[in-house]
CSV table of C-alpha atoms in Angstrom, one decimal:
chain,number,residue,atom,x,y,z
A,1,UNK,CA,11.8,-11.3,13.8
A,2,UNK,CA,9.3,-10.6,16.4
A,3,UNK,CA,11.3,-8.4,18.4
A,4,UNK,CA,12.7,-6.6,15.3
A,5,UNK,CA,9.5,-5.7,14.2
A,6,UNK,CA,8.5,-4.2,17.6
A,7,UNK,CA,11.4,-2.6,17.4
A,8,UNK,CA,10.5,-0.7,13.9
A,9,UNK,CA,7.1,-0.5,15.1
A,10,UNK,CA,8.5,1.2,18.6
A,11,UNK,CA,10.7,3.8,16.3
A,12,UNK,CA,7.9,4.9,14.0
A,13,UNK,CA,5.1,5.7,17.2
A,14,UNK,CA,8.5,7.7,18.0
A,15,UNK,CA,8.1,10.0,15.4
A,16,UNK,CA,5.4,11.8,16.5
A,17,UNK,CA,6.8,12.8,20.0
A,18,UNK,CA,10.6,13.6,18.7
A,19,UNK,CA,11.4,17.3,18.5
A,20,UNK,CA,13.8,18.7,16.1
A,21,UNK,CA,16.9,18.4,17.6
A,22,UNK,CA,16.3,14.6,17.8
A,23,UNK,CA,15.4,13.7,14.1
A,24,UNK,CA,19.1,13.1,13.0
A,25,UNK,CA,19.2,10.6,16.2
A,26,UNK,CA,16.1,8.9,15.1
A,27,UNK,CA,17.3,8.4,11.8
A,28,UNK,CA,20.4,7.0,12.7
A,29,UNK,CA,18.0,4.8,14.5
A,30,UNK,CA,16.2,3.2,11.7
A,31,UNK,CA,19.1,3.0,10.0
A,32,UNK,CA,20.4,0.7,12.7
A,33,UNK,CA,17.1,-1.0,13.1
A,34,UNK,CA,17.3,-1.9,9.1
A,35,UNK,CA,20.6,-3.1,9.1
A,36,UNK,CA,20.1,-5.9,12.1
A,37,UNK,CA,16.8,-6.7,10.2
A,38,UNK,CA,18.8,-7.3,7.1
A,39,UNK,CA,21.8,-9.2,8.7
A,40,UNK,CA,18.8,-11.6,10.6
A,41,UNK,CA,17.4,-12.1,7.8
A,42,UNK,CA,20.4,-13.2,6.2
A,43,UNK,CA,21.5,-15.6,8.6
A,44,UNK,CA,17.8,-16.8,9.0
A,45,UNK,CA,18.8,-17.7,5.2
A,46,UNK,CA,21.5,-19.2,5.3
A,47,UNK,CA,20.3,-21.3,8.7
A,48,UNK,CA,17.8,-22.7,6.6
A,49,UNK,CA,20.0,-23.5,3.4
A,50,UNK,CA,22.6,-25.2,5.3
A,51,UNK,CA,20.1,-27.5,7.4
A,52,UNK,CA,20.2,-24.8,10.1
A,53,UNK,CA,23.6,-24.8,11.0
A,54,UNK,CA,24.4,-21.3,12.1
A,55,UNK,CA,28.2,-21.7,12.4
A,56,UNK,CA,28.8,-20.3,8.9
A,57,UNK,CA,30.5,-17.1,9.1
A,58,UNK,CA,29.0,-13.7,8.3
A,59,UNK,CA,31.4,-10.8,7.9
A,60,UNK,CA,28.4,-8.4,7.7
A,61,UNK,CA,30.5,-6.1,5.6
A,62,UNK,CA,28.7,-6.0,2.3
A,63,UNK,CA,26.0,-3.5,2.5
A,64,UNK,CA,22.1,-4.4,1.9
A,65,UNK,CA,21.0,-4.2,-1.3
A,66,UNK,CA,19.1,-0.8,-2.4
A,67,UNK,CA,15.3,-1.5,-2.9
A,68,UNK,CA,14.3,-1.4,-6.5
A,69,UNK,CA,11.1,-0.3,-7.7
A,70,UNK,CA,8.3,-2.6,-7.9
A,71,UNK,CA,7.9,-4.4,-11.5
A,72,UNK,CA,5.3,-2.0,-13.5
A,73,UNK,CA,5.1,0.5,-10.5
A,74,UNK,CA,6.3,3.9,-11.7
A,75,UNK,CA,9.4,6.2,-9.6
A,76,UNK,CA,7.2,9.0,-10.4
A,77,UNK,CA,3.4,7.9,-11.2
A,78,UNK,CA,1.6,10.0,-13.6
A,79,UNK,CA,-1.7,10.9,-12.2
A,80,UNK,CA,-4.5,13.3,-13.6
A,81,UNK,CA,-6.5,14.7,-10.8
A,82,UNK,CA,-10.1,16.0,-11.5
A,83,UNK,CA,-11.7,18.9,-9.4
A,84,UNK,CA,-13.8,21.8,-9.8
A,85,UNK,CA,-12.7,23.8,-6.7
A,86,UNK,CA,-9.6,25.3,-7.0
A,87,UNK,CA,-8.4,25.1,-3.3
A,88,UNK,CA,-9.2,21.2,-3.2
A,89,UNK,CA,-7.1,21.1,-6.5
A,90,UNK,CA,-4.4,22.8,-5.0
A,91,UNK,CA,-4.4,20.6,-1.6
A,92,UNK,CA,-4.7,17.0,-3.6
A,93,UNK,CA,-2.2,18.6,-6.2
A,94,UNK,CA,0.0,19.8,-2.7
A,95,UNK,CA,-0.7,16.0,-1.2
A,96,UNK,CA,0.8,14.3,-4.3
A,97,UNK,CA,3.7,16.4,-4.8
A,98,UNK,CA,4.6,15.1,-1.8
A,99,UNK,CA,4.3,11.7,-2.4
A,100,UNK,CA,6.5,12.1,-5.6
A,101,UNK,CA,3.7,12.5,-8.4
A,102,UNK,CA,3.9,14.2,-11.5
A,103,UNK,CA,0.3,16.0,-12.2
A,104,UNK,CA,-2.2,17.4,-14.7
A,105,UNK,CA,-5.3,19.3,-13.6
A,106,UNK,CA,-8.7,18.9,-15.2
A,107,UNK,CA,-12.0,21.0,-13.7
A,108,UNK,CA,-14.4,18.6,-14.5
A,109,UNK,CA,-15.3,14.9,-15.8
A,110,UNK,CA,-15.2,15.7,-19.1
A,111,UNK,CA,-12.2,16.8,-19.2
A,112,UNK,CA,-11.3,14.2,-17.6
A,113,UNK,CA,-12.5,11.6,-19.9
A,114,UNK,CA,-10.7,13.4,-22.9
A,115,UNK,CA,-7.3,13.8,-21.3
A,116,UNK,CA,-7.5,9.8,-20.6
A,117,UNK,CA,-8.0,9.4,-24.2
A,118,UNK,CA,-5.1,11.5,-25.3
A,119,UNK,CA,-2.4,10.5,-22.4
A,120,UNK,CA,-1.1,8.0,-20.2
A,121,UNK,CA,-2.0,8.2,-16.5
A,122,UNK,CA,-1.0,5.6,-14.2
A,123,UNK,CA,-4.2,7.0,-12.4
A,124,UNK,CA,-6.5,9.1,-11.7
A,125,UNK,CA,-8.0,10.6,-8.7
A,126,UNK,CA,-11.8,11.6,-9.4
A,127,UNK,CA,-13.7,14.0,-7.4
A,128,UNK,CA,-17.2,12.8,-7.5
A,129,UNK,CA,-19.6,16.2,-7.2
A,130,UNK,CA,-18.5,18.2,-10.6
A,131,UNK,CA,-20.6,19.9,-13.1
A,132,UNK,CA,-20.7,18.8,-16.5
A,133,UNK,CA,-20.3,15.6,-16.2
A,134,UNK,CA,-19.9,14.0,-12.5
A,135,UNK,CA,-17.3,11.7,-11.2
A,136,UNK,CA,-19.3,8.9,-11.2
A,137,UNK,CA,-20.4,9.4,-15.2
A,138,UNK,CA,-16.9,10.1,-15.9
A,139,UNK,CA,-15.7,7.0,-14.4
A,140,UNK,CA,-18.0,4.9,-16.3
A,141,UNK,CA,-17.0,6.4,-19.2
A,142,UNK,CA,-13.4,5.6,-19.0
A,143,UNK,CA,-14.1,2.1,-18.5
A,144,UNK,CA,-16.0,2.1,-21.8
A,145,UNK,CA,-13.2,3.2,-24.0
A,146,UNK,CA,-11.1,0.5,-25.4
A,147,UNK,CA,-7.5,-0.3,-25.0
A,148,UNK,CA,-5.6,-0.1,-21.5
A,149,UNK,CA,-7.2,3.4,-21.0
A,150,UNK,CA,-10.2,1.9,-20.2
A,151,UNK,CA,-8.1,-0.1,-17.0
A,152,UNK,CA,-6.8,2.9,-15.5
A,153,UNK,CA,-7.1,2.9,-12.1
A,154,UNK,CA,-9.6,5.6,-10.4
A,155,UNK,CA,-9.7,6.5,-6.8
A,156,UNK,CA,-12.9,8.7,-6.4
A,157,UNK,CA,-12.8,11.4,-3.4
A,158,UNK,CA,-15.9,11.7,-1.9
A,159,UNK,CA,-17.2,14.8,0.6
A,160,UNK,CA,-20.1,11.9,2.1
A,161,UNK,CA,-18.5,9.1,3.9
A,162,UNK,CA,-21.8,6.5,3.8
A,163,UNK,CA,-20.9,3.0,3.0
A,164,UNK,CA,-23.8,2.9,0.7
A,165,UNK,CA,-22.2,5.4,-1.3
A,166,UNK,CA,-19.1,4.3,-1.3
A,167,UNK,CA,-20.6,0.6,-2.9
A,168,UNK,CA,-22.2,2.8,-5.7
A,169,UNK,CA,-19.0,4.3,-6.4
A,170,UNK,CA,-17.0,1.1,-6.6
A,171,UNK,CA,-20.1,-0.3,-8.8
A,172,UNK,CA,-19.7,2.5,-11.0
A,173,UNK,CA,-15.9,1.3,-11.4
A,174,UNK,CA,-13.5,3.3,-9.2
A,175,UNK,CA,-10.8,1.2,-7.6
A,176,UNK,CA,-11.2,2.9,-4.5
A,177,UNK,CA,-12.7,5.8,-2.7
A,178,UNK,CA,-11.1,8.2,-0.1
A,179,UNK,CA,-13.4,10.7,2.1
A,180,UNK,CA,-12.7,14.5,2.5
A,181,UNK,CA,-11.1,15.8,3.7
A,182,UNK,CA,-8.4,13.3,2.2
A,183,UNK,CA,-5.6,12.6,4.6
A,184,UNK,CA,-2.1,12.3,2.8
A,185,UNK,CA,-1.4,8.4,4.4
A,186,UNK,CA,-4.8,7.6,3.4
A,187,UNK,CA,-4.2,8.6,-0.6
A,188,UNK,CA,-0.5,7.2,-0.3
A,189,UNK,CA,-2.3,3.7,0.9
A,190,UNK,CA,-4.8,4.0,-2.3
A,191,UNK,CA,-2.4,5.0,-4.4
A,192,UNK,CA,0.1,2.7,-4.4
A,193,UNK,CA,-2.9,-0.2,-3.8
A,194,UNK,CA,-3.2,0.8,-7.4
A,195,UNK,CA,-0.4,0.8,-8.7
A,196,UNK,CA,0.5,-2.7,-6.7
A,197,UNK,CA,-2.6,-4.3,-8.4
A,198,UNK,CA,-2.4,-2.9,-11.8
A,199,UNK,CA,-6.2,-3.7,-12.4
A,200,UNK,CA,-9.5,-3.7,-10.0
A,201,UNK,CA,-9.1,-5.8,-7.7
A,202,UNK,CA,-12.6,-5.4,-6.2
A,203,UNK,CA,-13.6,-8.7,-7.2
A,204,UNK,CA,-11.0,-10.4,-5.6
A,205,UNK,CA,-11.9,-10.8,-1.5
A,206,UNK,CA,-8.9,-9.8,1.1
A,207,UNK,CA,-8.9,-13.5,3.4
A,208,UNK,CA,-7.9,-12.4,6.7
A,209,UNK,CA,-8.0,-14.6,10.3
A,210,UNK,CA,-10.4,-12.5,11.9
A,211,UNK,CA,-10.1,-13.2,15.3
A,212,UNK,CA,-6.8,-12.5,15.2
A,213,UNK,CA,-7.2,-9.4,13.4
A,214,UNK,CA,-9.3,-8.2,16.5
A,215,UNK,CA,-6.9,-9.5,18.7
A,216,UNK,CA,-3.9,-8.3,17.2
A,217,UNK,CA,-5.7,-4.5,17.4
A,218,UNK,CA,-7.4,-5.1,20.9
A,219,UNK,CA,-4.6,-6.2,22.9
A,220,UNK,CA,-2.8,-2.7,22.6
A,221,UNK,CA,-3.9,0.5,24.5
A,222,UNK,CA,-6.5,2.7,22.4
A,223,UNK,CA,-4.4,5.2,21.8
A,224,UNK,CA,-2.2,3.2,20.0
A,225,UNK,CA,-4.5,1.0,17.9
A,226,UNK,CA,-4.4,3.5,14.9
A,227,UNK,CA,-0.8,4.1,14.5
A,228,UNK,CA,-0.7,-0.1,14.4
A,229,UNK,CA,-3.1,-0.3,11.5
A,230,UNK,CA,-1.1,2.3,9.5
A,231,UNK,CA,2.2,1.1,10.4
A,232,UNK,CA,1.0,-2.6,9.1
A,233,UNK,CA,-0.3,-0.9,5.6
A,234,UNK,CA,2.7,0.9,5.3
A,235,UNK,CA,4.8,-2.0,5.9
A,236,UNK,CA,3.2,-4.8,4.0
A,237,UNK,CA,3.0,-1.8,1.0
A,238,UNK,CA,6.8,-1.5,1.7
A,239,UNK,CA,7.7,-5.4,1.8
A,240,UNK,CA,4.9,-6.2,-1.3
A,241,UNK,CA,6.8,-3.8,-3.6
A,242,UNK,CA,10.3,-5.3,-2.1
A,243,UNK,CA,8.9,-8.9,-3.1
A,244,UNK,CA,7.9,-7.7,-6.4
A,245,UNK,CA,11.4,-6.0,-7.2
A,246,UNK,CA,13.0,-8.9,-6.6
A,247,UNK,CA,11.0,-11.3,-8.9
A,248,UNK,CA,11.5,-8.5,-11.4
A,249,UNK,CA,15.2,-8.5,-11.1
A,250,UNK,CA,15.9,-12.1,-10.6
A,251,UNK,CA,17.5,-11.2,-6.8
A,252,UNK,CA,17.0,-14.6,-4.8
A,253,UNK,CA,18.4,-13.0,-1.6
A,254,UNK,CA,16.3,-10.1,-1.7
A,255,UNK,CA,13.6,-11.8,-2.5
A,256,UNK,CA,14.0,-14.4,0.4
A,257,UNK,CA,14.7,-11.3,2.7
A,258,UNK,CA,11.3,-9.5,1.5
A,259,UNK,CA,9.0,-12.4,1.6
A,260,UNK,CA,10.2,-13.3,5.2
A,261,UNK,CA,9.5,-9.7,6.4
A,262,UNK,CA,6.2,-9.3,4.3
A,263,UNK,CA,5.3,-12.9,6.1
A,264,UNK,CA,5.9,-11.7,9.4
A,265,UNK,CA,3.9,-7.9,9.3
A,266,UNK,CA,1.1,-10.1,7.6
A,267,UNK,CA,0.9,-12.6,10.3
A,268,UNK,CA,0.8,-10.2,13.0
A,269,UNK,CA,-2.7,-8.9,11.7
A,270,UNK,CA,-3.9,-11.9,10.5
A,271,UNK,CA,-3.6,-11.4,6.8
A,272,UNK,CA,-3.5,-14.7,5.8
A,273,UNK,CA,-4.3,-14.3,2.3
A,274,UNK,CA,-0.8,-12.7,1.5
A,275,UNK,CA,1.0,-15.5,3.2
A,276,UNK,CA,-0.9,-18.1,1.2
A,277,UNK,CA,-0.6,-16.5,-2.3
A,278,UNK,CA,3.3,-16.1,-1.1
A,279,UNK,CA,3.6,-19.5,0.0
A,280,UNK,CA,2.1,-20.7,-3.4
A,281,UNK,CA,4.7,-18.6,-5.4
A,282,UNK,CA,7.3,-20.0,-3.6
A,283,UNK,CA,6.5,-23.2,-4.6
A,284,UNK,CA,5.8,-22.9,-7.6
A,285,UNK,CA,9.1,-20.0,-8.4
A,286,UNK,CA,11.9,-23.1,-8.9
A,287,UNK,CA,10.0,-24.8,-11.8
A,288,UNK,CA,8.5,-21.7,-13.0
A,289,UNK,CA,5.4,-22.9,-12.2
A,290,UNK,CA,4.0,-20.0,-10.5
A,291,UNK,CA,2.5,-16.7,-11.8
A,292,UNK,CA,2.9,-13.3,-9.7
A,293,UNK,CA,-0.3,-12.2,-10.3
A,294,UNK,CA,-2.3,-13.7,-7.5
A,295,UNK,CA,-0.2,-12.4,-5.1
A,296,UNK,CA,-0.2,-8.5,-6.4
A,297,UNK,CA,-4.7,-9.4,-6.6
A,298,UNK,CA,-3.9,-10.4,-2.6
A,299,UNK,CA,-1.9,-8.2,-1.3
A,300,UNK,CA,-3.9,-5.0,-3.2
A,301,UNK,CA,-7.3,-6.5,-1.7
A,302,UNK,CA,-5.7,-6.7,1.8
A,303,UNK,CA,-4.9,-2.9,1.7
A,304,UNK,CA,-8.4,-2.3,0.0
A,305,UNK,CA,-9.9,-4.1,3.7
A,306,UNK,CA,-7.6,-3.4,6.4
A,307,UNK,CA,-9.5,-0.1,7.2
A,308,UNK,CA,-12.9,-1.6,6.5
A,309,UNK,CA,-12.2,-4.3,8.8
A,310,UNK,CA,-10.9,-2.3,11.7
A,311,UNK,CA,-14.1,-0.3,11.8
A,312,UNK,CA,-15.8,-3.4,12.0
A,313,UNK,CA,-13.7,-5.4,14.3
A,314,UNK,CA,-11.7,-3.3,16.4
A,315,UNK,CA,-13.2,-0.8,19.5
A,316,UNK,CA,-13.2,2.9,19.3
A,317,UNK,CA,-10.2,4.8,20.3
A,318,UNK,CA,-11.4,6.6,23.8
């Protein structure tokens, strides 16, 4: 899987430097790189079912499964976006659009806190600096009402980038926080954290192997260092939601196929706790033994850190 991955990881840097003529080439690309990913998967399967014996035959002709959306995670979340300044409404608004959102606009945290009251949002993205009643106040407000309302997940967008604030904010009962100007992978990242986790999950601490987190990050040219940390979010977000699919549905292939994939992009950055909370469901999954739970808490914590712990770990890009 190594090599696979390198090769997915080799396609997406691609992107960037592909001009237009060559998009439909680089998509028949992926395509490819999927569909050997799926058949080694497979036979890494059925090597290990049969005691690996690899002689079994394997036509290859049935195609892969189409992901399914995660269990409680939305096609189309539902998200209320607070803001006082109409061009930073229209940008987030823009951003999320994008990312397949439906959206309601509110000018301040009031209003906020009453269109929680009278509607479902599977969350809510909170400028903090608005009159009336700030983001901050309105988030603590939300958390006081009763009934699921009151566990609606808030990611706070903040124009100061201080660590100290961002602890205040996260006191205060956000999920997570995003800086301005808010950059559209960043919001995807803490929106589908959300929606992954289904509750805070600030309690609950990301493990990771650091040293070979810095490793991992430190061994590649600078240039390319950022591209690998937002490749391995989008990838464990991708393979999570695959895992979670599966246990929904009851699929035992694609559930096999997922966890192997999510095992490896974890691995490579040292996210141990996802392997773990994996390893225990797996375990546990035949005598339905095992709850799904901790490994959403895990996997949402480990987006929650990965950028954290790159600023800490990993040198500056020169």
């Amino acid at each position: 899987r190594t090599p696979l991955l390198a090769l997915s990881g080799g396609l997406e840097l691609l992107e960037t430097e592909v001009r237009e003529e060559g998009v439909k080439d680089l998509a028949v690309a992926r395509d490819a790189a999927e569909q050997l990913g799926e058949v080694a998967s497979r036979l890494i399967e059925e090597a290990a079912a049969e005691g690996n014996d690899l002689s079994a035959p394997f036509g290859g002709k049935t195609p892969p499964p189409v992901p399914q959306s995660p269990a409680g995670i939305p096609a189309q979340p539902h998200v209320l976006v607070a803001e006082d300044t109409e061009s930073n409404r229209y940008v987030i608004e823009r951003l999320l659009h994008d990312l397949g959102c439906t959206v309601v606009l509110v000018e301040n945290g009031a209003a906020a806190v009453e269109a929680v009251r009278r509607e479902h949002f599977d969350l809510v993205v909170m400028d903090v600096m608005m009159p009336i009643m700030n983001g901050e106040q309105a988030t603590q407000t939300i958390r006081g009402l009763t009934g699921p309302a009151a566990r609606t997940p808030i990611i706070g967008v903040t124009a100061h980038s201080l660590q100290s604030e961002r602890e205040r904010l996260l006191s205060s009962g956000m999920t997570a926080c995003l800086a301005k100007p808010v950059r559209k992978e960043a919001l995807e990242t803490a929106i589908r954290t959300a929606l992954i986790s289904g509750r805070d999950v600030r309690k609950n601490q990301a493990r990771f192997d650091h040293d070979l987190f810095r490793r991992t990050f430190g061994d590649l040219p600078a240039a390319y260092r950022g591209r690998m940390r937002d490749a391995a979010k989008k990838d464990i977000t991708k393979y999570a939601g695959e895992v979670l699919a599966a246990v929904d549905s009851g699929d035992e292939k694609a559930f096999s196929r997922a966890a192997h994939s999510l095992t490896g992009v974890s691995l490579n950055i040292g996210a141990t706790g996802i392997v773990e909370e994996l390893a225990l469901y797996r375990e546990g999954r035949p005598r339905d033994e095992a709850s799904i739970d901790p490994f959403r808490e895990a996997v949402a914590a480990c987006l929650l850190e990965i950028d954290d712990l790159y600023d800490a770990l990993v040198p500056y890009d020169q």
